[in-house]
JSON list of C-alpha atoms in Angstrom, two decimals:
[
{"chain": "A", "resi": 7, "resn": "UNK", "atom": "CA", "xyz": [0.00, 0.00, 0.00]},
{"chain": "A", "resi": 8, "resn": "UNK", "atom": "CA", "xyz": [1.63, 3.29, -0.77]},
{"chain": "A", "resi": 9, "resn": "UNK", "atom": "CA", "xyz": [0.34, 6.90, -0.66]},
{"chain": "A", "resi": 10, "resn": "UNK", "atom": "CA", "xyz": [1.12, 8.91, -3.96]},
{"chain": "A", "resi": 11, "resn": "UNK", "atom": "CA", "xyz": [1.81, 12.06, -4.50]},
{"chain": "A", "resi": 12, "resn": "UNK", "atom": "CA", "xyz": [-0.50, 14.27, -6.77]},
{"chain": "A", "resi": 13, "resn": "UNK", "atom": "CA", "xyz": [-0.75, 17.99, -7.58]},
{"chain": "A", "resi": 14, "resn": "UNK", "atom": "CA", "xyz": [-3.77, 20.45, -6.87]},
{"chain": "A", "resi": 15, "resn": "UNK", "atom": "CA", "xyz": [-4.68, 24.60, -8.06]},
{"chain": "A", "resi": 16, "resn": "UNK", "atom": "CA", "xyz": [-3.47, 27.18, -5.66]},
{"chain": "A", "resi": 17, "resn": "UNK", "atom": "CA", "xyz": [-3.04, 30.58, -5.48]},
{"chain": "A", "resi": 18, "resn": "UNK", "atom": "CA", "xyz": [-6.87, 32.55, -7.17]},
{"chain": "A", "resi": 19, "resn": "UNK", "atom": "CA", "xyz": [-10.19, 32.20, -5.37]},
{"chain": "A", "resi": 20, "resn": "UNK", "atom": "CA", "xyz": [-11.64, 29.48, -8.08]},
{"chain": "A", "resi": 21, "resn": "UNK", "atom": "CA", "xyz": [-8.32, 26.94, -7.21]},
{"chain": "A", "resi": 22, "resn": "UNK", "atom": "CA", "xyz": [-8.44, 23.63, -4.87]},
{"chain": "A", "resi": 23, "resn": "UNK", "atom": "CA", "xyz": [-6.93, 25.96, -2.37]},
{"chain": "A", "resi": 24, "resn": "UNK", "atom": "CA", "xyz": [-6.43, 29.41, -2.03]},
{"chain": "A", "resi": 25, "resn": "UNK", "atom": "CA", "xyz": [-2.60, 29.60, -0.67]},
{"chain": "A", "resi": 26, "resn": "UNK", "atom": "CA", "xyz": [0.22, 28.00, -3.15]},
{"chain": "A", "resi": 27, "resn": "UNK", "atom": "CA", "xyz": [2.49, 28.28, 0.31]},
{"chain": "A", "resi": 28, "resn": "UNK", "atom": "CA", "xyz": [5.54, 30.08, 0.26]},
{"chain": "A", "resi": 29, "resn": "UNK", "atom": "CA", "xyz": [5.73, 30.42, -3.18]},
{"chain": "A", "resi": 30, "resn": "UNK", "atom": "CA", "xyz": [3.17, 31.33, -6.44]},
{"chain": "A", "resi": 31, "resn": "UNK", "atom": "CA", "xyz": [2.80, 28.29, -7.54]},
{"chain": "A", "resi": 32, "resn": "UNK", "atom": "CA", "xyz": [4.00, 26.90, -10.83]},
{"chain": "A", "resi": 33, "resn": "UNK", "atom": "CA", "xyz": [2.51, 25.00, -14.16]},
{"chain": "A", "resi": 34, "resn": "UNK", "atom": "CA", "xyz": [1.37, 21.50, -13.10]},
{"chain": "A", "resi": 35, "resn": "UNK", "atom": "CA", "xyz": [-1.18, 18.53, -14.64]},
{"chain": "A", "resi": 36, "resn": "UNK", "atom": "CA", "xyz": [-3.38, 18.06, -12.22]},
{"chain": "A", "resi": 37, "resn": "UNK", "atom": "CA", "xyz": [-5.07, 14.60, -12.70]},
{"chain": "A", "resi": 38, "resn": "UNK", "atom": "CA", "xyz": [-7.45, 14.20, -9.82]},
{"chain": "A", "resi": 39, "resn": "UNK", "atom": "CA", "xyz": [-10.35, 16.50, -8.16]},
{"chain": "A", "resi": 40, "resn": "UNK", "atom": "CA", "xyz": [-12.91, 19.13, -9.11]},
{"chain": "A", "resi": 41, "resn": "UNK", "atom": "CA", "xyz": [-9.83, 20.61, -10.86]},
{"chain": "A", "resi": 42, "resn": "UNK", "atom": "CA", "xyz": [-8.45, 17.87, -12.90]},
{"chain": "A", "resi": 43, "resn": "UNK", "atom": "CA", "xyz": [-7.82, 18.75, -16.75]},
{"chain": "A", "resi": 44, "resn": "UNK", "atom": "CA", "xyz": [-5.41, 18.07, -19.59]},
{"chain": "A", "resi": 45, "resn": "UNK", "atom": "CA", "xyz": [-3.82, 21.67, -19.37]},
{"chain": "A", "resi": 46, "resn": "UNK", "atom": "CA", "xyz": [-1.36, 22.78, -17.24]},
{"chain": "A", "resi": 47, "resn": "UNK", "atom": "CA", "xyz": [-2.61, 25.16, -14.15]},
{"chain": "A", "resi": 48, "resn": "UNK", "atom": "CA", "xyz": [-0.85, 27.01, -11.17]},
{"chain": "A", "resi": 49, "resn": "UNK", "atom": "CA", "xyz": [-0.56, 24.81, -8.60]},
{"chain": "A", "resi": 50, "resn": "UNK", "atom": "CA", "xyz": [2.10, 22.66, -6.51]},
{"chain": "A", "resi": 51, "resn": "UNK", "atom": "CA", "xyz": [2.50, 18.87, -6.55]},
{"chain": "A", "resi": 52, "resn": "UNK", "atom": "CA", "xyz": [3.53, 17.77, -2.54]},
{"chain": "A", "resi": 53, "resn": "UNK", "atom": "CA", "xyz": [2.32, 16.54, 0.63]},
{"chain": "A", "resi": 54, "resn": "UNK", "atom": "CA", "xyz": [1.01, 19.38, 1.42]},
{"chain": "A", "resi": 55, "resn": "UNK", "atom": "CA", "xyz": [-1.96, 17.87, -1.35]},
{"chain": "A", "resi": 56, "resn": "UNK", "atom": "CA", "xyz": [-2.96, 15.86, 1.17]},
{"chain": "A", "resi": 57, "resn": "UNK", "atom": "CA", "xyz": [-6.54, 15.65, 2.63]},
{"chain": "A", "resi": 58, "resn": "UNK", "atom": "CA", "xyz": [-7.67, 18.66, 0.36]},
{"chain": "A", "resi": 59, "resn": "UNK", "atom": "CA", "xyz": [-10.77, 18.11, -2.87]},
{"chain": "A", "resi": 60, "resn": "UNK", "atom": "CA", "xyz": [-7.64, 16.32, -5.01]},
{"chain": "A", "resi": 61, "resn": "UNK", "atom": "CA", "xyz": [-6.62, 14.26, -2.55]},
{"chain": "A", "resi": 62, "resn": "UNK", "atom": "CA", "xyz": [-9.49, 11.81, -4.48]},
{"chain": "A", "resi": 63, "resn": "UNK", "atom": "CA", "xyz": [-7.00, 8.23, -4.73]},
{"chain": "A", "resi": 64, "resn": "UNK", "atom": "CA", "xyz": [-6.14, 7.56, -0.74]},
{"chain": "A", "resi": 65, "resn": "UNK", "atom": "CA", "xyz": [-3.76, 4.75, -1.35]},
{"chain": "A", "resi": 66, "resn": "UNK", "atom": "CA", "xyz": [-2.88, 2.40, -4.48]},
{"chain": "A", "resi": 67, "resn": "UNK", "atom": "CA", "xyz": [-2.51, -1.40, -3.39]},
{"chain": "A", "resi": 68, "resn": "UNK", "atom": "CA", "xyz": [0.31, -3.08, -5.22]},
{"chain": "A", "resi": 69, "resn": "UNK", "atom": "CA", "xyz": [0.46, -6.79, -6.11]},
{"chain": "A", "resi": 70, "resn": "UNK", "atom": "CA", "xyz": [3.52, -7.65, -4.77]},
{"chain": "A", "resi": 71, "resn": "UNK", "atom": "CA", "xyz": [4.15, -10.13, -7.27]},
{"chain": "A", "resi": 72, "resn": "UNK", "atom": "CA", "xyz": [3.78, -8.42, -10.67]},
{"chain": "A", "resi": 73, "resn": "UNK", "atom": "CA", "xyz": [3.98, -4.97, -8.72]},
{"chain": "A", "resi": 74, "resn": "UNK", "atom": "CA", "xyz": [0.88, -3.73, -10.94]},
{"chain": "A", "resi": 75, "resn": "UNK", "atom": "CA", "xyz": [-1.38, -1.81, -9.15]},
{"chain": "A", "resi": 76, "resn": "UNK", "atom": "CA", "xyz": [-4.69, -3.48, -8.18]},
{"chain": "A", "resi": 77, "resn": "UNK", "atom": "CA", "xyz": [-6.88, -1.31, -6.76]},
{"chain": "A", "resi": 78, "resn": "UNK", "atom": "CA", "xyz": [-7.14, 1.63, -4.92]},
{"chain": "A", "resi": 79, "resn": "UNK", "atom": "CA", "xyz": [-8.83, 2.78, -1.36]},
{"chain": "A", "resi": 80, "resn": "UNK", "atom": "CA", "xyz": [-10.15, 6.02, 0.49]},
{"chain": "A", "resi": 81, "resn": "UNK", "atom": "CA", "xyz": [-11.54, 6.61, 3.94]},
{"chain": "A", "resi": 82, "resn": "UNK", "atom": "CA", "xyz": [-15.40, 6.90, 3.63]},
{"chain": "A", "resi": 83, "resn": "UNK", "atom": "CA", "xyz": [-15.51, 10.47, 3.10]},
{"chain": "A", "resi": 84, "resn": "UNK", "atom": "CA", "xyz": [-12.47, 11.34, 0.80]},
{"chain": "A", "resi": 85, "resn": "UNK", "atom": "CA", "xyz": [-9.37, 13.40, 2.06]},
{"chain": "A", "resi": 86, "resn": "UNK", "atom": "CA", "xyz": [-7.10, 10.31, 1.74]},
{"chain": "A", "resi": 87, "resn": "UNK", "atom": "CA", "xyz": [-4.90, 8.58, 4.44]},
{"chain": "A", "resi": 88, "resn": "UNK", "atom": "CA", "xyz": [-2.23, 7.09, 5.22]},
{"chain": "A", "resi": 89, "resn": "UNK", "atom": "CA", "xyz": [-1.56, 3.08, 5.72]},
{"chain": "A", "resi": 90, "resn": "UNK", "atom": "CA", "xyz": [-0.49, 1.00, 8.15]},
{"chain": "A", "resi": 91, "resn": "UNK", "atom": "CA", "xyz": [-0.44, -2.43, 9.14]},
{"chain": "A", "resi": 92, "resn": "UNK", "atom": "CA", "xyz": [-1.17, -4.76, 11.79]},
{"chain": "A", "resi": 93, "resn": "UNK", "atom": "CA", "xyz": [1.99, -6.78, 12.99]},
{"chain": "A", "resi": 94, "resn": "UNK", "atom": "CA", "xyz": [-0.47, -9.80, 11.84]},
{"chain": "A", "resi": 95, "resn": "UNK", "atom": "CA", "xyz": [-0.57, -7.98, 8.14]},
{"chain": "A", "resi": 96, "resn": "UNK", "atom": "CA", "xyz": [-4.12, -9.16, 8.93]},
{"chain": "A", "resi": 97, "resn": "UNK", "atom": "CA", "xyz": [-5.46, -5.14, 9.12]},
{"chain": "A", "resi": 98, "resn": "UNK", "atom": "CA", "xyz": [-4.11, -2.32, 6.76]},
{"chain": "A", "resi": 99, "resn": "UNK", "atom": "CA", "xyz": [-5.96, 0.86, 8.84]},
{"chain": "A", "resi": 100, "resn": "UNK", "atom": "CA", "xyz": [-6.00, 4.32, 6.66]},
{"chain": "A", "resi": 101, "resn": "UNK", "atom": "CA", "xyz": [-5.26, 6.74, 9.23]},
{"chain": "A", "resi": 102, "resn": "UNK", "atom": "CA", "xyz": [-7.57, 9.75, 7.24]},
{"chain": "A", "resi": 103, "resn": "UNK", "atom": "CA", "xyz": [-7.20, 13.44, 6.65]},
{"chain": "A", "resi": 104, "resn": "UNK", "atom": "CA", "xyz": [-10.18, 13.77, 8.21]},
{"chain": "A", "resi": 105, "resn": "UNK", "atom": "CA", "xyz": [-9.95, 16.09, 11.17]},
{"chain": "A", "resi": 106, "resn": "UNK", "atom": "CA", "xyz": [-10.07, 12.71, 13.45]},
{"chain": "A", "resi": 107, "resn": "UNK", "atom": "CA", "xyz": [-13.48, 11.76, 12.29]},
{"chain": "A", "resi": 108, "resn": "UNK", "atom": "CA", "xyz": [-12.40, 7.76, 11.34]},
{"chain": "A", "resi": 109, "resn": "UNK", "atom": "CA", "xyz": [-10.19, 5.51, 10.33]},
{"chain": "A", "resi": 110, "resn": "UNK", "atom": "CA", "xyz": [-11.14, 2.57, 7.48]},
{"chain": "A", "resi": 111, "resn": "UNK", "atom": "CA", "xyz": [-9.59, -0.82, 8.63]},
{"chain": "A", "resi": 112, "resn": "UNK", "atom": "CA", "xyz": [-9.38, -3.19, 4.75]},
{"chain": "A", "resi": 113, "resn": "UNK", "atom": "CA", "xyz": [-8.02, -6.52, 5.13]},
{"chain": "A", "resi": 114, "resn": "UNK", "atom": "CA", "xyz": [-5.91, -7.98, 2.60]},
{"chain": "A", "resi": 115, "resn": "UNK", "atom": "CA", "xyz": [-7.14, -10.68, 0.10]},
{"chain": "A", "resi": 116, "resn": "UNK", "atom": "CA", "xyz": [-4.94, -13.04, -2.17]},
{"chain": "A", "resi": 117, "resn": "UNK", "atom": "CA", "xyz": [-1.63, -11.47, -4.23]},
{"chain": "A", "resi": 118, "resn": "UNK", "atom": "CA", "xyz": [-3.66, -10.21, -7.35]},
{"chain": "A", "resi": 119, "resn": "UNK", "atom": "CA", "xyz": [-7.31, -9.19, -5.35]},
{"chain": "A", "resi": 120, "resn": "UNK", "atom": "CA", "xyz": [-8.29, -6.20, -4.15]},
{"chain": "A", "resi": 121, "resn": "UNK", "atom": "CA", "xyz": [-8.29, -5.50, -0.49]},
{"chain": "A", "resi": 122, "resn": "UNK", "atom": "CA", "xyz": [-12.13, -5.66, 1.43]},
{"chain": "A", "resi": 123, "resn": "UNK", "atom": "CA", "xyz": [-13.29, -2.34, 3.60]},
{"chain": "A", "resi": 124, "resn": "UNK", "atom": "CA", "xyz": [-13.73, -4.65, 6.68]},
{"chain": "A", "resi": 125, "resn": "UNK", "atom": "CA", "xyz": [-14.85, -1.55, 9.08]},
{"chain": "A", "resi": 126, "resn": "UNK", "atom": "CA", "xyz": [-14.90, 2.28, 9.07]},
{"chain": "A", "resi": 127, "resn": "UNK", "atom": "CA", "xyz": [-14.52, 2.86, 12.59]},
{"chain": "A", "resi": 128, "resn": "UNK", "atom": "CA", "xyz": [-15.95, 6.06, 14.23]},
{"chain": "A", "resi": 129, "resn": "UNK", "atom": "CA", "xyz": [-13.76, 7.72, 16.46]},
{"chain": "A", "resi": 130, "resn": "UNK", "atom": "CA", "xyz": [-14.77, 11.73, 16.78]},
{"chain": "A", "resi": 131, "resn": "UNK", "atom": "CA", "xyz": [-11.91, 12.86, 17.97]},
{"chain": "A", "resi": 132, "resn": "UNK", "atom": "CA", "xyz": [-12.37, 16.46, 18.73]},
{"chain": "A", "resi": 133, "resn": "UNK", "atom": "CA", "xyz": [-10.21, 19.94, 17.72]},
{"chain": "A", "resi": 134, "resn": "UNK", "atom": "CA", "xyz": [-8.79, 18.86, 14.16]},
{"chain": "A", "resi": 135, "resn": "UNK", "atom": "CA", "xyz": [-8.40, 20.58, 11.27]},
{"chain": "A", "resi": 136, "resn": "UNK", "atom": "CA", "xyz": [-10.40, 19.88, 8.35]},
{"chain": "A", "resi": 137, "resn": "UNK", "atom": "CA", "xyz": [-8.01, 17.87, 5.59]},
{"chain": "A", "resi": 138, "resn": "UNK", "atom": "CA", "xyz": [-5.71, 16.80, 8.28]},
{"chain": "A", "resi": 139, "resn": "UNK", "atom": "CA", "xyz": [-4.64, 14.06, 9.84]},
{"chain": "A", "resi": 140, "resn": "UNK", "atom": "CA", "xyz": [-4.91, 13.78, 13.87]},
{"chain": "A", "resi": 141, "resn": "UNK", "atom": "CA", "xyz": [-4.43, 9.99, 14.97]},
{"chain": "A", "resi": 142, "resn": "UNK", "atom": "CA", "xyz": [-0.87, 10.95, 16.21]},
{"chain": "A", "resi": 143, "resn": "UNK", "atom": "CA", "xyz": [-0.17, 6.94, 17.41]},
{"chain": "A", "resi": 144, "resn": "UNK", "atom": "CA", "xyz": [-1.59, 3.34, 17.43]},
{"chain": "A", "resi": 145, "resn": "UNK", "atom": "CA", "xyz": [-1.01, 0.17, 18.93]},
{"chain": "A", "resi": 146, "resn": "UNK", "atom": "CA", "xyz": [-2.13, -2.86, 17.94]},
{"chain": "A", "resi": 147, "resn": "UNK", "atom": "CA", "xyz": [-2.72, -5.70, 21.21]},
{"chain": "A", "resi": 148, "resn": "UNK", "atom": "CA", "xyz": [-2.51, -9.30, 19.56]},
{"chain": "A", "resi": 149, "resn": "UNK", "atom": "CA", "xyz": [-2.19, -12.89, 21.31]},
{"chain": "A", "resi": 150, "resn": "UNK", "atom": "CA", "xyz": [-4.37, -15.61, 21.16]},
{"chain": "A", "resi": 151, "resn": "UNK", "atom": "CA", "xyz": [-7.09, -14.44, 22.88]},
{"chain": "A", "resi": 152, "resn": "UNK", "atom": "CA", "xyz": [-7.11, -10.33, 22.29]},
{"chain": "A", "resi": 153, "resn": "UNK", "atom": "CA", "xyz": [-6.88, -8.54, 19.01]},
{"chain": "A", "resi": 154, "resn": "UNK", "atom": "CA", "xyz": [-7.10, -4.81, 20.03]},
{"chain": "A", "resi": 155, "resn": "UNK", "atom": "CA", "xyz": [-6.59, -1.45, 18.51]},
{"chain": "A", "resi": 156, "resn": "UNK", "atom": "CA", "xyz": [-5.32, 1.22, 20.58]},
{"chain": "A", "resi": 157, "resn": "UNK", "atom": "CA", "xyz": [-5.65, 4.95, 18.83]},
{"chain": "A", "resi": 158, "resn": "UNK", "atom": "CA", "xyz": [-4.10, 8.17, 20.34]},
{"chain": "A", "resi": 159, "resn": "UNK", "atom": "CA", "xyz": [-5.11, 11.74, 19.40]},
{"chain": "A", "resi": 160, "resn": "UNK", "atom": "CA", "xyz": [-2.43, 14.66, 18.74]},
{"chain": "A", "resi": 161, "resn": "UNK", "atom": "CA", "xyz": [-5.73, 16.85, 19.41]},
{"chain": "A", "resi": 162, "resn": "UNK", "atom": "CA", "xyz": [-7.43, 15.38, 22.69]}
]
């Protein structure tokens, strides 16, 4: 599972987001979003993409056998996120640039298949910042008996 890097508008009041950042802005391609087209606009291509209106792919899943990509995955509402695993591999959880709203737990299939959603798990944290992430930790509690997710907030 990897997150990729994409490009968004910046910098006029009809761009994915108003601010290019310390700088204008240059030409980019932006490919995903309400501002996606085949000519080049001002914009930026970082991180700093993530969780805003282009942030539309989340996370590719590789095969890692032919290392094509086989599908794709988001948290419920958009923004992106980023992956991690369970020590198992059993869980990938997308921890999403959604202000602490939820995290999507997929569990792997075969080499090949698509990942299922297995859960989109509420968890309301409280004081983040729309398009950002705020699940600052995680553990994950696994033995024969317990399989247990522990989440911590940067913003409670």
């Amino acid at each position: 599972y990897v997150r990729p890097r994409f490009c968004f508008t910046c910098g006029s009041e009809d761009a994915d987001v108003l601010s290019c950042g310390r700088g204008p802005g240059s030409p980019v391609l932006v490919e995903n979003g309400p501002s996606a087209s085949a000519d080049l606009q001002t914009g930026i291509c970082s991180g700093s993409c993530e969780g805003t209106e282009a942030d539309t792919i989340g996370v590719y899943e590789i095969d890692t056998v032919s290392l094509e990509v086989v599908g794709n995955h988001n948290i419920e509402d958009g923004f992106g996120g980023d992956p991690v695993t369970s020590p198992d591999g059993k869980y990938i959880l997308l921890l999403g640039n959604n202000a602490g709203r939820s995290i999507r737990v997929i569990t792997p299939n075969g080499n090949g298949e698509t990942s299922s959603t297995a859960a989109e798990i509420p968890t309301d944290f409280q004081g983040g910042t729309p398009g950002r992430m705020v699940v600052s930790d995680y553990a994950f509690i696994q033995d024969e008996t317990r399989n247990i997710l522990i989440l911590a907030a940067s913003t409670d």
